mmCIF file of C-alpha atoms and ligand atoms in Angstrom:
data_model
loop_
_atom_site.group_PDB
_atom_site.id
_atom_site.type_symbol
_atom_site.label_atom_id
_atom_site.label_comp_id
_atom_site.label_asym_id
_atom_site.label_seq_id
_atom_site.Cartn_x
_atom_site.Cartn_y
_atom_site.Cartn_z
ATOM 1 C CA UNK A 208 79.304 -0.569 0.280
ATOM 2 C CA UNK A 209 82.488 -0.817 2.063
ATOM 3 C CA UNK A 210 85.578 0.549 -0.741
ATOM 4 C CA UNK A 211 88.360 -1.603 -0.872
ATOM 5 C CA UNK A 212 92.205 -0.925 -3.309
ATOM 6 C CA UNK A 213 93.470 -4.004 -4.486
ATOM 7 C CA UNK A 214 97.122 -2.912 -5.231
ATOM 8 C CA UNK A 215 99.378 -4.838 -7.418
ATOM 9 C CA UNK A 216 103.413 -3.966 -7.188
ATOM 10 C CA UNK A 217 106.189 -4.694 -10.321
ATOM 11 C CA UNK A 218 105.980 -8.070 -12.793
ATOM 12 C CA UNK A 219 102.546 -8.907 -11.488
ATOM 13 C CA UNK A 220 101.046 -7.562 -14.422
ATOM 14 C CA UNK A 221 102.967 -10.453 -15.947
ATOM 15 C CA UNK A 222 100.782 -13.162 -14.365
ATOM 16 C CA UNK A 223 99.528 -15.724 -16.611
ATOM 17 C CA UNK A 224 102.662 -16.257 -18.688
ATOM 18 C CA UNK A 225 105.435 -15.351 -15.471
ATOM 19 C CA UNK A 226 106.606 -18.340 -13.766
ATOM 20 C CA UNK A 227 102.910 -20.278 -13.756
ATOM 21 C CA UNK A 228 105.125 -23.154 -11.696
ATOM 22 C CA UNK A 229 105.130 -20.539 -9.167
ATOM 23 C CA UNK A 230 102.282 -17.913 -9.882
ATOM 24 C CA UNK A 231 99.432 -20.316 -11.760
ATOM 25 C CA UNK A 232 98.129 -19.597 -15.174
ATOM 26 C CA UNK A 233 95.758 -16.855 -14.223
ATOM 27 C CA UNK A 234 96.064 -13.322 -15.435
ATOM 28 C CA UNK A 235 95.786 -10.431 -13.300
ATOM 29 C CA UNK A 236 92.620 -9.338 -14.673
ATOM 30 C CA UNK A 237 91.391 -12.918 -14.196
ATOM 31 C CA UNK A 238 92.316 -12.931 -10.338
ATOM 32 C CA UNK A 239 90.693 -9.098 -10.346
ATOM 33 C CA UNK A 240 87.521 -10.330 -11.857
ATOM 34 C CA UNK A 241 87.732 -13.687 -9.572
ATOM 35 C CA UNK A 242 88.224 -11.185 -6.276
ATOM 36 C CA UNK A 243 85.508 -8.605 -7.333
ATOM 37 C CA UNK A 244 82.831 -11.549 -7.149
ATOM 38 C CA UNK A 245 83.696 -12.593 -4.324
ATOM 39 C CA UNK A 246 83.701 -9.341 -2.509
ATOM 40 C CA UNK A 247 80.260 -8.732 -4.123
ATOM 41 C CA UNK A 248 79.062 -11.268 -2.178
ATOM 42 C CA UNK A 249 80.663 -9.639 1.111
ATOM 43 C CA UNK A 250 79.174 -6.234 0.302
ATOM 44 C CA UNK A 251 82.577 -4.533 -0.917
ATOM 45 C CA UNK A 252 83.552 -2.236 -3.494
ATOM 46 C CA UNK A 253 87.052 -3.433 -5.273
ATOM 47 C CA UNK A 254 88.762 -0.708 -7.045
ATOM 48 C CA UNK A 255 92.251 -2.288 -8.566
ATOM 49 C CA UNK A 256 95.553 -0.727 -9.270
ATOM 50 C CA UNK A 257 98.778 -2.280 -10.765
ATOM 51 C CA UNK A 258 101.937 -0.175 -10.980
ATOM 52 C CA UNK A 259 105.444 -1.328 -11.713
ATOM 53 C CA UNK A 260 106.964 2.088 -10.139
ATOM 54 C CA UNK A 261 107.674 2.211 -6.003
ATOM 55 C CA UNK A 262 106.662 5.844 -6.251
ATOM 56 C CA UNK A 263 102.908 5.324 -7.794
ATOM 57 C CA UNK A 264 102.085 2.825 -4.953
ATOM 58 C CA UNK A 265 102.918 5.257 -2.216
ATOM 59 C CA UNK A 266 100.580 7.667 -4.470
ATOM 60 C CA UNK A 267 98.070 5.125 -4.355
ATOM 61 C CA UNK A 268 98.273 4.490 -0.825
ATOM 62 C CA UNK A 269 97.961 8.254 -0.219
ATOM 63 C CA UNK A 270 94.390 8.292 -2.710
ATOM 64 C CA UNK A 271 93.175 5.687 -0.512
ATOM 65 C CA UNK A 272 93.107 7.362 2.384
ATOM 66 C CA UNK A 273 92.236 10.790 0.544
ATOM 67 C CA UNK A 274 89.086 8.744 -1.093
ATOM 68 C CA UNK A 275 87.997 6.924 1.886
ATOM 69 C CA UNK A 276 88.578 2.984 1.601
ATOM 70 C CA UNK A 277 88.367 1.155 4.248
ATOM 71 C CA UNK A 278 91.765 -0.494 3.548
ATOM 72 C CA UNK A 279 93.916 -2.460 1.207
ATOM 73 C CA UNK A 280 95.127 -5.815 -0.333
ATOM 74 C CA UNK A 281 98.768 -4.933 -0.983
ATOM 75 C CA UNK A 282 100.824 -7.373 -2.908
ATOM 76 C CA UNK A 283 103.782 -4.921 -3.129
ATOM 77 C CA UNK A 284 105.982 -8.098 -4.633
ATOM 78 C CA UNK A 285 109.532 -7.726 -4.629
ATOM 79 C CA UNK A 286 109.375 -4.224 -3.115
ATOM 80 C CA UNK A 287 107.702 -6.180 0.107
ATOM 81 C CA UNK A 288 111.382 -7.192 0.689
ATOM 82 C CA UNK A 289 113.075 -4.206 0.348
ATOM 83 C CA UNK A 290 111.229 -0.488 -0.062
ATOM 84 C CA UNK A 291 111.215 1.407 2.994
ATOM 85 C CA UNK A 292 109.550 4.048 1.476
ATOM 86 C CA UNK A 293 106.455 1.994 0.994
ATOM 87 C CA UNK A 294 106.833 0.501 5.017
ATOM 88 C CA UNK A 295 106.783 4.688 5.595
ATOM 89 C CA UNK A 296 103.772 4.821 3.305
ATOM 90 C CA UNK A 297 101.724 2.611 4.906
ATOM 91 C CA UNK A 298 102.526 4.158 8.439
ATOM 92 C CA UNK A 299 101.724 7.291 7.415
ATOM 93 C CA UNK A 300 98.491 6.597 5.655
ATOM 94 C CA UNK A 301 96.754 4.671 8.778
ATOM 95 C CA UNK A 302 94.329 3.206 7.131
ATOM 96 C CA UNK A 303 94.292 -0.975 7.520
ATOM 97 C CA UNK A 304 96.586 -2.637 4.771
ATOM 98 C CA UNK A 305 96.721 -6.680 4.500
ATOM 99 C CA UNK A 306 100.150 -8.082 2.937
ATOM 100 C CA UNK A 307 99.242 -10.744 0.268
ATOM 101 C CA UNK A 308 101.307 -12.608 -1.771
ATOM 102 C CA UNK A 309 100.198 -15.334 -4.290
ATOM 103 C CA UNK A 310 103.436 -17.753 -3.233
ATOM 104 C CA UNK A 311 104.646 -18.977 0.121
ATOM 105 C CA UNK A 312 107.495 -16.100 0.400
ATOM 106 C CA UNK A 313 108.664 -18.396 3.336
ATOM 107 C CA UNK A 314 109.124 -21.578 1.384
ATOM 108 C CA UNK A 315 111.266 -19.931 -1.418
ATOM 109 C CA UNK A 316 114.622 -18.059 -1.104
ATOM 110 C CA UNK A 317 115.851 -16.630 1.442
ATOM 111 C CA UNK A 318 116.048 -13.007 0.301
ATOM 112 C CA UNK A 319 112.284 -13.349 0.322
ATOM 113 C CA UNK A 320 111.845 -14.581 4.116
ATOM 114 C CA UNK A 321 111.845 -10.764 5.054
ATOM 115 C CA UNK A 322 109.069 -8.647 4.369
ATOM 116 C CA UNK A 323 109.805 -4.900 5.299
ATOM 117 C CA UNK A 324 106.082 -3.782 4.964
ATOM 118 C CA UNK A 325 104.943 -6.675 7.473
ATOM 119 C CA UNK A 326 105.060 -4.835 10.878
ATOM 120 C CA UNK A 327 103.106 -2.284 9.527
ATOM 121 C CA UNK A 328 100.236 -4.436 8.427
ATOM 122 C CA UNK A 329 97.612 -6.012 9.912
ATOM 123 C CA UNK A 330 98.657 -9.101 8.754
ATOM 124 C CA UNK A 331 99.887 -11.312 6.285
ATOM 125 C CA UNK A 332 98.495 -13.893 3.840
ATOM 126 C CA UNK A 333 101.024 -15.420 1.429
ATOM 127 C CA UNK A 334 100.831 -19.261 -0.400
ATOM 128 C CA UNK A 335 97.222 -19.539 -1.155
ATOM 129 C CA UNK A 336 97.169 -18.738 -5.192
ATOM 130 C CA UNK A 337 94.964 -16.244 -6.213
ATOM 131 C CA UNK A 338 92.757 -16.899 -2.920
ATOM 132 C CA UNK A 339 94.829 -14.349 -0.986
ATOM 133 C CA UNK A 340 93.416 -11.688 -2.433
ATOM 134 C CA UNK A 341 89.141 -12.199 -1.537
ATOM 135 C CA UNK A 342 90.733 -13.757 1.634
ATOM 136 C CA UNK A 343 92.679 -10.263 2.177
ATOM 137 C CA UNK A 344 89.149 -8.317 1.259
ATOM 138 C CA UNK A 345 87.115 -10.590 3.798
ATOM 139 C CA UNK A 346 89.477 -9.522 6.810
ATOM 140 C CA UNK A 347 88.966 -6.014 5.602
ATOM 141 C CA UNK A 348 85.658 -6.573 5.648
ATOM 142 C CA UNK A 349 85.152 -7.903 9.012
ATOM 143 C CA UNK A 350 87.687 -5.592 10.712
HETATM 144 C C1 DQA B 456 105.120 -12.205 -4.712
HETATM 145 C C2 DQA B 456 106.358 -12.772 -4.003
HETATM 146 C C3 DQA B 456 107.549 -11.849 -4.162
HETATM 147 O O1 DQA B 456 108.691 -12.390 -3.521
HETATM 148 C C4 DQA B 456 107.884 -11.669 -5.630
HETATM 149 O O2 DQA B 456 108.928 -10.746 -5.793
HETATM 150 C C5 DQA B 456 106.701 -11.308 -6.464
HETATM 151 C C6 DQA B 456 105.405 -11.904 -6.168
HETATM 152 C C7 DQA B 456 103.927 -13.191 -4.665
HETATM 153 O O3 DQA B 456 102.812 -12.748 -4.926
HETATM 154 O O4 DQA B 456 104.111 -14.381 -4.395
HETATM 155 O O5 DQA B 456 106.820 -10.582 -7.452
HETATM 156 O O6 DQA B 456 104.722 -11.025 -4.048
#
């Protein structure tokens, strides 16, 4: 069984009642439960995290290289715009991390058209709902 972190960064633990125009109605543990199926069916191992601080997802990135995944589904939300300490983090740890956001950051405002983290992923998948995240697990998977 392949181990995959699904990380979650600040407000997302809001889903469900935070801007559904945007986000959709579905909670996080919804989307969690959603992705975990589907990876079953791939053969992975989801383990989930959701952390409102910059410093606990650096931590986290750090476990998931100390316990072995095989990479992670990062939705570091606002931070993905700004935290260069998490771009660091995810240099450092080597291990394969997919950028995922729920929204199109590139059809929304401009202070969202950067992502920080992007160069140091493999790649990005942002606009598809709550599809981004078994869609960042099956690249993970295949890699
Ligand atoms: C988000 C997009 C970010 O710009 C925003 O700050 C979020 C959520 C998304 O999933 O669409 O909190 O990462």
């Amino acid at each position: 069984m392949k181990k995959i972190m699904i990380l979650n960064g600040p407000n997302l633990n809001a889903l469900g009642t935070r801007e559904t125009n945007i986000y959709g109605s579905d909670t996080l543990s919804d989307i969690i439960e959603y992705t975990k199926k589907e990876a079953a069916a791939l053969g992975a191992e989801i383990e989930a995290y959701q952390t409102n601080c910059e410093g606990e997802i650096i931590d986290l990135l750090y476990r998931a290289r100390e316990e072995e995944f095989c990479g992670v589904v990062l939705n570091a939300a606002a931070y993905s715009h700004y935290s260069i300490a998490i771009r660091d983090a995810i240099a450092s740890v080597k291990i394969p991390c997919v950028e995922v956001h729920l929204s199109n950051i590139y059809a929304r405002e401009e202070f969202r058209h950067k992502s920080v983290i992007s160069p140091v992923c493999v790649g990005i998948i942002s606009g598809f709902g709550k599809l981004v995240y078994p869609l960042g697990v099956k690249v993970l998977c295949e890699m």
